[in-house]
Amino acid sequence: MLEVSSLHKKQAIENLIENTLTVSFPNGEYEDITEENIASESMSLKQSICDESKLKFGGCIAAEFNIDIVNSSDRTFTNDLVGKWISVKLTQRFPSGEKLLPFAKLFLGASLLPGETVATKEYYLFSGIIDSAKLDKNNRNQRHIVAYDALSMLYDIDATNKLFNLWKTYPNGYKIGDLVVQCLNYNGKHMIQVEDNKDILDEVINQSTGLTVRNFPTYNRAWLEDSNTITYGELLKNCCELLGVFGTIIPNASYGVFRYIELGKSIETYNFYENLYAEEYNSSGYNGFNFSYGYSLSDRKAKTTVAESQWGEDVVTYDFTKNVVCWQKDDGIGGGLVHDVQSLLHGKTGERFYYCSYTPLTATLDGRPWVQIGDGIEIESYVTDSNGDFVYDNAGQPKKEKVKAYVLSRTLSGIKALTDSIEAKGE
């Protein structure tokens, strides 16, 4: 969640005057596109860190931005928009809570307070590159713009040869923190800034040796001798999964910043909604883990080991077996590698897998631009009986309950009237 004062949140929710949208070009190739050339309410922003049927960590999924732009008497848009970087900013205007000066300060004899000043707050919703700018079939003065953030490019670039050379150069292992940077700056041309998350990358998983995630071995002979290829995007997901986090691009005035997301670091509460469907059960966190090590030259099949955690009696297993960072060759030091994975999952990283219970739901809520994927949400709903009537407490007030989940997938749509469609799947 973006850092926004409680006053700003309250005023924006209760007393919003208007939203305006601006599409700018960080490279300075075009003038800003403003509401004069934006079709009414045509914006949608799709974001996700997990759209699978059960909670899967590591999701580094590109955001998709859609909008319709229209020609005006002094401006015509063409297909040369494709390939251009854009930054999308939403500006909200609402009463500041501060009174205007009395007219007496300006005109003698006046004494009334005419109203409140208006405050503005800006939010960057998207940073990315335009993928298509197609003419509307029914209106040739209008184009439909589709753009994706920088993560999308990582899934188009093969990382196999780069990693092969890295592992030949560093046969004793390559740091995960450095590997993530390699993923994000894959050719020196598209440099994606990375937030300094040392609290994640430098977690100690072996107190006696000081071994940290940053030093975790990634020399993976089992995968290296396979014929499969891997992209930078897939490798980045594998690294984030091992850390028990997700990855996303946080938009700004230029190309965005890559951030590791931990579930539920911020909580947003809603006391009204348009639609809400919530399951009657919770999807619980994980306290047992499967991963693979060792292989045979004849069949390249890895063994599977189970690292059971210290939490609880019922083991809910998380499957790492397709994670290339966990899948290690058992060549005499394999036992040590297995021990390091277990140490990692029994430490602070494992807690991120464990503390992630939530209620599966879909909800349509008012759009709050400071809410981000990965945030926790609490939705207050009324308790009803079998007839659909309210259930009342002893004081005669309708009973309420809170449904708690995470923003795993969302679509923020509209402009003047923002709507957020949120989904958290679960088994």
Tab-separated table of C-alpha atoms in Angstrom:
chain	number	residue	atom	x	y	z
A	1	MET	CA	0.000	0.000	0.000
A	2	LEU	CA	1.233	3.479	-0.820
A	3	GLU	CA	1.937	5.712	2.134
A	4	VAL	CA	-1.013	8.084	2.359
A	5	SER	CA	-2.184	9.995	5.416
A	6	SER	CA	-5.395	8.840	7.089
A	7	LEU	CA	-6.878	12.298	6.451
A	8	HIS	CA	-6.219	11.996	2.710
A	9	LYS	CA	-7.774	8.545	2.655
A	10	LYS	CA	-10.870	9.667	4.563
A	11	GLN	CA	-11.393	12.759	2.450
A	12	ALA	CA	-10.820	10.900	-0.820
A	13	ILE	CA	-13.342	8.190	0.139
A	14	GLU	CA	-16.029	10.464	1.534
A	15	ASN	CA	-15.628	13.813	-0.210
A	16	LEU	CA	-13.952	13.294	-3.571
A	17	ILE	CA	-14.511	16.122	-6.037
A	18	GLU	CA	-12.975	14.591	-9.152
A	19	ASN	CA	-10.374	12.268	-10.639
A	20	THR	CA	-8.324	13.215	-13.682
A	21	LEU	CA	-5.933	10.990	-15.631
A	22	THR	CA	-2.718	11.940	-17.426
A	23	VAL	CA	-0.653	9.718	-19.723
A	24	SER	CA	2.897	11.055	-20.055
A	25	PHE	CA	5.972	9.921	-22.001
A	26	PRO	CA	9.168	9.726	-19.879
A	27	ASN	CA	11.343	9.899	-23.000
A	28	GLY	CA	9.715	13.183	-23.997
A	29	GLU	CA	8.549	11.812	-27.364
A	30	TYR	CA	4.994	13.135	-27.065
A	31	GLU	CA	3.034	15.741	-25.213
A	32	ASP	CA	0.980	14.473	-22.300
A	33	ILE	CA	-2.343	12.892	-23.171
A	34	THR	CA	-5.014	14.448	-20.940
A	35	GLU	CA	-8.771	14.055	-20.488
A	36	GLU	CA	-9.376	16.086	-23.662
A	37	ASN	CA	-8.177	13.046	-25.651
A	38	ILE	CA	-9.175	10.220	-23.277
A	39	ALA	CA	-12.496	8.466	-23.823
A	40	SER	CA	-14.702	8.705	-20.752
A	41	GLU	CA	-14.170	5.995	-18.105
A	42	SER	CA	-12.184	3.848	-20.578
A	43	MET	CA	-9.242	3.024	-18.300
A	44	SER	CA	-8.621	-0.434	-16.867
A	45	LEU	CA	-5.549	-1.689	-15.012
A	46	LYS	CA	-5.110	-5.428	-14.467
A	47	GLN	CA	-2.592	-6.561	-11.852
A	48	SER	CA	-1.918	-9.956	-10.312
A	49	ILE	CA	0.607	-11.764	-8.159
A	50	CYS	CA	-1.323	-15.031	-8.097
A	51	ASP	CA	-4.204	-16.104	-10.318
A	52	GLU	CA	-3.943	-19.844	-9.660
A	53	SER	CA	-6.491	-21.940	-7.779
A	54	LYS	CA	-4.234	-22.041	-4.708
A	55	LEU	CA	-1.669	-19.683	-3.280
A	56	LYS	CA	1.569	-19.851	-5.256
A	57	PHE	CA	4.481	-17.642	-4.252
A	58	GLY	CA	6.910	-15.959	-6.627
A	59	GLY	CA	4.326	-14.492	-9.004
A	60	CYS	CA	6.076	-11.860	-11.116
A	61	ILE	CA	3.229	-11.018	-13.493
A	62	ALA	CA	3.253	-7.989	-15.776
A	63	ALA	CA	0.502	-5.412	-15.262
A	64	GLU	CA	-1.775	-4.665	-18.240
A	65	PHE	CA	-3.044	-1.145	-18.867
A	66	ASN	CA	-5.921	-0.391	-21.284
A	67	ILE	CA	-7.344	2.942	-22.375
A	68	ASP	CA	-9.126	4.509	-25.366
A	69	ILE	CA	-7.807	7.757	-26.805
A	70	VAL	CA	-9.583	9.958	-29.342
A	71	ASN	CA	-8.373	12.437	-31.930
A	72	SER	CA	-9.151	16.115	-31.498
A	73	SER	CA	-9.052	19.069	-33.895
A	74	ASP	CA	-5.429	19.785	-33.021
A	75	ARG	CA	-4.146	16.259	-32.366
A	76	THR	CA	-4.186	12.971	-34.293
A	77	PHE	CA	-2.823	9.696	-32.890
A	78	THR	CA	-1.190	7.032	-35.068
A	79	ASN	CA	0.204	3.529	-34.709
A	80	ASP	CA	3.674	4.939	-33.998
A	81	LEU	CA	2.618	4.968	-30.329
A	82	VAL	CA	3.558	1.259	-30.241
A	83	GLY	CA	6.836	0.697	-28.427
A	84	LYS	CA	6.711	3.993	-26.528
A	85	TRP	CA	7.154	4.131	-22.756
A	86	ILE	CA	4.311	5.712	-20.794
A	87	SER	CA	3.643	6.715	-17.230
A	88	VAL	CA	0.028	7.020	-16.036
A	89	LYS	CA	-0.901	9.397	-13.231
A	90	LEU	CA	-4.234	9.819	-11.441
A	91	THR	CA	-4.889	13.148	-9.717
A	92	GLN	CA	-7.610	13.320	-7.064
A	93	ARG	CA	-9.145	16.574	-5.819
A	94	PHE	CA	-11.047	16.716	-2.536
A	95	PRO	CA	-11.817	19.167	0.311
A	96	SER	CA	-8.698	19.652	2.399
A	97	GLY	CA	-10.499	20.201	5.697
A	98	GLU	CA	-8.945	23.667	5.922
A	99	LYS	CA	-11.243	26.695	5.760
A	100	LEU	CA	-10.768	29.471	3.241
A	101	LEU	CA	-9.810	32.845	4.642
A	102	PRO	CA	-12.791	35.032	5.637
A	103	PHE	CA	-13.803	37.570	3.040
A	104	ALA	CA	-12.916	40.208	5.610
A	105	LYS	CA	-9.298	39.554	4.739
A	106	LEU	CA	-10.043	40.526	1.158
A	107	PHE	CA	-13.096	42.776	1.251
A	108	LEU	CA	-14.021	45.028	4.154
A	109	GLY	CA	-17.282	44.216	5.897
A	110	ALA	CA	-17.494	40.556	4.829
A	111	SER	CA	-17.491	37.995	7.625
A	112	LEU	CA	-18.670	34.616	6.243
A	113	LEU	CA	-16.512	31.593	5.545
A	114	PRO	CA	-17.416	30.664	1.972
A	115	GLY	CA	-16.047	27.110	2.098
A	116	GLU	CA	-12.966	24.908	2.219
A	117	THR	CA	-9.805	24.830	0.175
A	118	VAL	CA	-9.281	21.991	-2.268
A	119	ALA	CA	-6.368	19.569	-1.852
A	120	THR	CA	-4.855	17.417	-4.576
A	121	LYS	CA	-3.119	14.062	-4.384
A	122	GLU	CA	-1.288	12.319	-7.213
A	123	TYR	CA	-0.902	8.558	-7.667
A	124	TYR	CA	1.123	6.800	-10.325
A	125	LEU	CA	-0.920	3.832	-11.517
A	126	PHE	CA	1.242	2.370	-14.284
A	127	SER	CA	4.669	2.530	-15.909
A	128	GLY	CA	5.279	0.456	-19.011
A	129	ILE	CA	5.519	0.156	-22.762
A	130	ILE	CA	2.692	0.361	-25.339
A	131	ASP	CA	2.128	-3.009	-27.003
A	132	SER	CA	-0.678	-2.073	-29.403
A	133	ALA	CA	-2.629	1.007	-30.517
A	134	LYS	CA	-5.406	-0.308	-32.771
A	135	LEU	CA	-8.087	1.765	-34.436
A	136	ASP	CA	-11.614	1.255	-33.184
A	137	LYS	CA	-13.692	-0.677	-35.750
A	138	ASN	CA	-16.656	1.641	-35.315
A	139	ASN	CA	-14.805	4.925	-34.832
A	140	ARG	CA	-11.637	5.634	-36.793
A	141	ASN	CA	-10.928	8.664	-34.620
A	142	GLN	CA	-10.438	6.429	-31.602
A	143	ARG	CA	-7.609	4.025	-30.706
A	144	HIS	CA	-7.501	1.288	-28.092
A	145	ILE	CA	-4.171	1.333	-26.249
A	146	VAL	CA	-2.779	-1.775	-24.526
A	147	ALA	CA	0.459	-1.512	-22.531
A	148	TYR	CA	2.451	-3.840	-20.248
A	149	ASP	CA	5.043	-3.056	-17.619
A	150	ALA	CA	8.728	-3.992	-17.811
A	151	LEU	CA	8.230	-7.502	-16.388
A	152	SER	CA	6.618	-8.534	-19.680
A	153	MET	CA	9.921	-8.104	-21.530
A	154	LEU	CA	11.696	-10.516	-19.215
A	155	TYR	CA	9.500	-13.369	-20.414
A	156	ASP	CA	10.546	-12.738	-24.021
A	157	ILE	CA	14.305	-12.979	-23.450
A	158	ASP	CA	16.052	-16.347	-23.164
A	159	ALA	CA	18.411	-16.554	-20.176
A	160	THR	CA	19.837	-20.024	-20.823
A	161	ASN	CA	23.212	-19.084	-22.327
A	162	LYS	CA	23.759	-16.254	-19.859
A	163	LEU	CA	23.172	-18.577	-16.923
A	164	PHE	CA	25.332	-21.301	-18.441
A	165	ASN	CA	28.256	-18.860	-18.607
A	166	LEU	CA	27.558	-17.584	-15.085
A	167	TRP	CA	27.613	-21.067	-13.626
A	168	LYS	CA	30.800	-21.950	-15.501
A	169	THR	CA	32.423	-18.778	-14.162
A	170	TYR	CA	31.164	-19.314	-10.598
A	171	PRO	CA	31.104	-23.107	-10.082
A	172	ASN	CA	30.663	-22.743	-6.322
A	173	GLY	CA	27.427	-20.828	-6.641
A	174	TYR	CA	26.042	-17.431	-7.583
A	175	LYS	CA	24.277	-15.067	-5.199
A	176	ILE	CA	20.500	-14.936	-5.481
A	177	GLY	CA	20.513	-11.193	-4.915
A	178	ASP	CA	22.931	-10.733	-7.816
A	179	LEU	CA	20.965	-13.206	-9.922
A	180	VAL	CA	17.807	-11.138	-9.471
A	181	VAL	CA	19.683	-8.054	-10.670
A	182	GLN	CA	20.910	-10.038	-13.687
A	183	CYS	CA	17.290	-10.892	-14.476
A	184	LEU	CA	16.119	-7.307	-14.271
A	185	ASN	CA	19.035	-5.818	-16.231
A	186	TYR	CA	19.297	-8.578	-18.768
A	187	ASN	CA	21.052	-6.709	-21.555
A	188	GLY	CA	22.138	-3.380	-20.120
A	189	LYS	CA	19.620	-1.654	-22.362
A	190	HIS	CA	16.493	-1.808	-20.225
A	191	MET	CA	17.651	-1.049	-16.711
A	192	ILE	CA	14.960	-1.682	-14.141
A	193	GLN	CA	15.705	-0.067	-10.800
A	194	VAL	CA	15.441	-2.428	-7.826
A	195	GLU	CA	14.367	-1.274	-4.386
A	196	ASP	CA	16.881	-1.987	-1.639
A	197	ASN	CA	15.234	-4.881	0.199
A	198	LYS	CA	18.213	-5.988	2.265
A	199	ASP	CA	15.906	-7.269	4.982
A	200	ILE	CA	14.770	-9.909	2.489
A	201	LEU	CA	17.916	-10.629	0.513
A	202	ASP	CA	20.230	-10.737	3.540
A	203	GLU	CA	18.173	-12.950	5.826
A	204	VAL	CA	20.432	-15.305	7.750
A	205	ILE	CA	19.422	-18.934	7.324
A	206	ASN	CA	22.354	-20.465	9.201
A	207	GLN	CA	23.450	-18.525	12.263
A	208	SER	CA	26.658	-20.521	12.806
A	209	THR	CA	28.083	-19.896	9.336
A	210	GLY	CA	26.335	-16.619	8.556
A	211	LEU	CA	24.956	-18.124	5.344
A	212	THR	CA	22.336	-15.811	3.862
A	213	VAL	CA	19.898	-15.918	1.001
A	214	ARG	CA	22.252	-13.640	-0.901
A	215	ASN	CA	24.890	-16.395	-0.731
A	216	PHE	CA	22.553	-19.271	-1.484
A	217	PRO	CA	24.054	-21.707	-4.078
A	218	THR	CA	22.354	-21.697	-7.474
A	219	TYR	CA	24.753	-23.973	-9.342
A	220	ASN	CA	22.167	-26.339	-10.732
A	221	ARG	CA	23.743	-29.194	-12.675
A	222	ALA	CA	20.474	-31.119	-12.926
A	223	TRP	CA	18.847	-28.272	-14.860
A	224	LEU	CA	22.050	-27.266	-16.654
A	225	GLU	CA	22.334	-30.636	-18.408
A	226	ASP	CA	18.666	-30.649	-19.389
A	227	SER	CA	17.593	-29.448	-22.809
A	228	ASN	CA	14.973	-27.079	-21.474
A	229	THR	CA	15.475	-23.341	-21.774
A	230	ILE	CA	14.419	-20.662	-19.339
A	231	THR	CA	13.621	-16.952	-19.652
A	232	TYR	CA	14.680	-14.187	-17.301
A	233	GLY	CA	11.079	-13.809	-16.189
A	234	GLU	CA	10.761	-17.480	-15.249
A	235	LEU	CA	14.041	-17.404	-13.364
A	236	LEU	CA	12.997	-14.264	-11.492
A	237	LYS	CA	9.777	-16.021	-10.415
A	238	ASN	CA	11.839	-18.966	-9.151
A	239	CYS	CA	14.056	-16.662	-7.078
A	240	CYS	CA	11.078	-14.836	-5.588
A	241	GLU	CA	9.343	-18.121	-4.817
A	242	LEU	CA	12.335	-19.355	-2.858
A	243	LEU	CA	12.295	-16.116	-0.864
A	244	GLY	CA	8.580	-16.481	-0.139
A	245	VAL	CA	7.712	-13.182	-1.824
A	246	PHE	CA	6.203	-11.807	-5.026
A	247	GLY	CA	7.609	-9.322	-7.506
A	248	THR	CA	5.991	-6.338	-9.163
A	249	ILE	CA	6.811	-3.050	-10.855
A	250	ILE	CA	5.878	-0.027	-8.748
A	251	PRO	CA	5.027	2.779	-11.200
A	252	ASN	CA	6.547	6.230	-11.045
A	253	ALA	CA	7.180	9.196	-13.355
A	254	SER	CA	9.601	7.159	-15.480
A	255	TYR	CA	9.986	3.385	-16.003
A	256	GLY	CA	8.947	1.995	-12.631
A	257	VAL	CA	10.815	0.251	-9.801
A	258	PHE	CA	10.933	-3.473	-9.050
A	259	ARG	CA	9.742	-4.339	-5.542
A	260	TYR	CA	9.579	-7.533	-3.506
A	261	ILE	CA	6.083	-7.863	-2.017
A	262	GLU	CA	5.310	-9.606	1.243
A	263	LEU	CA	1.656	-10.504	1.755
A	264	GLY	CA	-0.351	-8.332	4.084
A	265	LYS	CA	2.302	-5.771	5.048
A	266	SER	CA	-0.505	-3.183	4.837
A	267	ILE	CA	-4.223	-3.622	5.590
A	268	GLU	CA	-7.128	-1.706	4.062
A	269	THR	CA	-10.642	-1.843	5.548
A	270	TYR	CA	-13.891	-1.478	3.570
A	271	ASN	CA	-17.267	-0.998	5.251
A	272	PHE	CA	-19.271	-1.022	2.029
A	273	TYR	CA	-19.100	-2.904	-1.246
A	274	GLU	CA	-21.011	-3.390	-4.483
A	275	ASN	CA	-20.639	-7.165	-4.680
A	276	LEU	CA	-19.054	-9.713	-2.384
A	277	TYR	CA	-18.797	-13.468	-2.684
A	278	ALA	CA	-16.735	-15.123	0.037
A	279	GLU	CA	-16.222	-18.782	0.862
A	280	GLU	CA	-17.130	-20.111	4.295
A	281	TYR	CA	-13.622	-21.480	4.903
A	282	ASN	CA	-10.057	-20.202	5.008
A	283	SER	CA	-7.172	-21.228	2.784
A	284	SER	CA	-4.430	-21.931	5.280
A	285	GLY	CA	-0.720	-21.282	5.010
A	286	TYR	CA	1.918	-23.934	4.414
A	287	ASN	CA	4.040	-25.689	7.029
A	288	GLY	CA	5.654	-28.443	4.961
A	289	PHE	CA	7.720	-28.200	1.794
A	290	ASN	CA	8.683	-30.490	-1.114
A	291	PHE	CA	11.729	-29.856	-3.268
A	292	SER	CA	14.025	-31.934	-5.459
A	293	TYR	CA	17.715	-32.779	-5.369
A	294	GLY	CA	19.961	-35.243	-7.139
A	295	TYR	CA	19.520	-36.661	-10.611
A	296	SER	CA	20.533	-39.519	-12.872
A	297	LEU	CA	22.364	-38.955	-16.145
A	298	SER	CA	20.210	-41.632	-17.720
A	299	ASP	CA	16.809	-40.185	-16.905
A	300	ARG	CA	17.525	-36.812	-15.243
A	301	LYS	CA	14.887	-37.524	-12.638
A	302	ALA	CA	15.473	-35.790	-9.349
A	303	LYS	CA	14.648	-37.278	-6.002
A	304	THR	CA	12.141	-35.511	-3.819
A	305	THR	CA	12.668	-34.675	-0.203
A	306	VAL	CA	10.288	-33.189	2.327
A	307	ALA	CA	11.267	-30.417	4.696
A	308	GLU	CA	8.650	-30.380	7.440
A	309	SER	CA	8.369	-27.206	9.429
A	310	GLN	CA	8.066	-26.689	13.137
A	311	TRP	CA	4.526	-25.288	12.951
A	312	GLY	CA	1.490	-27.377	13.785
A	313	GLU	CA	0.655	-31.036	13.503
A	314	ASP	CA	-1.267	-31.017	10.213
A	315	VAL	CA	1.201	-30.602	7.360
A	316	VAL	CA	0.029	-28.517	4.391
A	317	THR	CA	2.710	-29.082	1.768
A	318	TYR	CA	4.101	-26.476	-0.612
A	319	ASP	CA	5.637	-27.942	-3.775
A	320	PHE	CA	8.964	-26.523	-4.964
A	321	THR	CA	9.827	-29.411	-7.283
A	322	LYS	CA	9.737	-27.293	-10.463
A	323	ASN	CA	11.857	-24.511	-8.983
A	324	VAL	CA	15.235	-24.533	-10.717
A	325	VAL	CA	16.924	-22.722	-7.843
A	326	CYS	CA	15.937	-25.459	-5.378
A	327	TRP	CA	16.639	-28.348	-7.735
A	328	GLN	CA	20.249	-29.226	-6.975
A	329	LYS	CA	22.708	-31.933	-7.972
A	330	ASP	CA	23.486	-34.448	-5.209
A	331	ASP	CA	27.223	-34.816	-5.721
A	332	GLY	CA	28.596	-35.282	-2.217
A	333	ILE	CA	27.669	-31.814	-1.038
A	334	GLY	CA	24.010	-32.320	-1.883
A	335	GLY	CA	23.231	-33.050	1.741
A	336	GLY	CA	24.551	-29.614	2.606
A	337	LEU	CA	22.385	-28.015	-0.061
A	338	VAL	CA	19.328	-29.808	1.249
A	339	HIS	CA	20.194	-28.675	4.754
A	340	ASP	CA	20.442	-25.075	3.549
A	341	VAL	CA	16.997	-25.212	1.910
A	342	GLN	CA	15.530	-26.604	5.115
A	343	SER	CA	17.245	-23.932	7.186
A	344	LEU	CA	15.845	-21.267	4.898
A	345	LEU	CA	12.283	-22.562	5.160
A	346	HIS	CA	12.491	-23.025	8.931
A	347	GLY	CA	13.656	-19.434	9.379
A	348	LYS	CA	12.159	-16.061	8.657
A	349	THR	CA	11.504	-16.941	5.012
A	350	GLY	CA	9.377	-19.930	6.040
A	351	GLU	CA	7.221	-17.669	8.165
A	352	ARG	CA	6.043	-15.928	5.015
A	353	PHE	CA	4.652	-19.246	3.773
A	354	TYR	CA	3.118	-20.036	7.122
A	355	TYR	CA	1.345	-16.785	7.994
A	356	CYS	CA	-0.857	-16.482	4.928
A	357	SER	CA	-4.341	-17.737	5.792
A	358	TYR	CA	-7.194	-15.928	4.022
A	359	THR	CA	-10.790	-16.299	2.911
A	360	PRO	CA	-11.155	-16.953	-0.847
A	361	LEU	CA	-13.338	-14.216	-2.318
A	362	THR	CA	-14.330	-12.020	-5.218
A	363	ALA	CA	-15.434	-8.472	-4.476
A	364	THR	CA	-16.353	-5.271	-6.290
A	365	LEU	CA	-15.248	-2.302	-4.202
A	366	ASP	CA	-14.709	1.425	-4.549
A	367	GLY	CA	-11.387	2.108	-6.262
A	368	ARG	CA	-8.681	3.304	-3.892
A	369	PRO	CA	-5.489	4.090	-5.830
A	370	TRP	CA	-3.250	3.696	-2.770
A	371	VAL	CA	-4.206	0.009	-2.442
A	372	GLN	CA	-1.768	-2.333	-4.202
A	373	ILE	CA	-1.554	-6.032	-4.999
A	374	GLY	CA	-0.286	-7.979	-2.005
A	375	ASP	CA	-2.085	-5.715	0.476
A	376	GLY	CA	-4.380	-7.270	3.022
A	377	ILE	CA	-8.060	-6.299	2.928
A	378	GLU	CA	-10.827	-6.514	5.519
A	379	ILE	CA	-14.410	-6.182	4.256
A	380	GLU	CA	-17.189	-5.619	6.785
A	381	SER	CA	-20.382	-7.450	5.838
A	382	TYR	CA	-23.733	-7.941	7.561
A	383	VAL	CA	-24.631	-11.315	9.068
A	384	THR	CA	-27.882	-12.723	7.665
A	385	ASP	CA	-30.058	-15.710	8.531
A	386	SER	CA	-31.365	-18.456	6.259
A	387	ASN	CA	-34.067	-16.099	4.960
A	388	GLY	CA	-31.537	-13.409	4.074
A	389	ASP	CA	-32.666	-11.159	6.936
A	390	PHE	CA	-30.256	-9.282	9.199
A	391	VAL	CA	-29.190	-10.915	12.460
A	392	TYR	CA	-29.245	-8.469	15.396
A	393	ASP	CA	-27.091	-8.335	18.526
A	394	ASN	CA	-28.340	-7.795	22.083
A	395	ALA	CA	-28.322	-4.039	21.582
A	396	GLY	CA	-30.605	-4.348	18.579
A	397	GLN	CA	-27.891	-3.490	16.060
A	398	PRO	CA	-27.274	-5.561	12.917
A	399	LYS	CA	-24.371	-7.934	13.430
A	400	LYS	CA	-21.307	-7.513	11.226
A	401	GLU	CA	-18.375	-9.753	10.414
A	402	LYS	CA	-15.067	-9.095	8.726
A	403	VAL	CA	-13.929	-11.087	5.724
A	404	LYS	CA	-10.127	-11.055	5.477
A	405	ALA	CA	-8.091	-11.751	2.349
A	406	TYR	CA	-5.268	-10.447	0.178
A	407	VAL	CA	-5.348	-8.519	-3.081
A	408	LEU	CA	-3.987	-11.370	-5.207
A	409	SER	CA	-5.587	-10.206	-8.474
A	410	ARG	CA	-7.385	-6.973	-9.247
A	411	THR	CA	-8.800	-4.842	-12.045
A	412	LEU	CA	-9.009	-1.116	-11.350
A	413	SER	CA	-11.353	0.489	-13.873
A	414	GLY	CA	-12.998	3.800	-14.650
A	415	ILE	CA	-11.617	7.311	-14.081
A	416	LYS	CA	-14.162	9.654	-12.547
A	417	ALA	CA	-15.761	6.704	-10.745
A	418	LEU	CA	-13.024	4.217	-9.867
A	419	THR	CA	-14.070	0.619	-9.282
A	420	ASP	CA	-11.843	-2.172	-7.966
A	421	SER	CA	-12.635	-5.807	-8.776
A	422	ILE	CA	-10.561	-7.962	-6.441
A	423	GLU	CA	-10.097	-11.731	-6.441
A	424	ALA	CA	-8.292	-14.123	-4.108
A	425	LYS	CA	-8.651	-17.725	-5.242
A	426	GLY	CA	-8.102	-20.628	-2.885
A	427	GLU	CA	-8.754	-24.307	-2.414
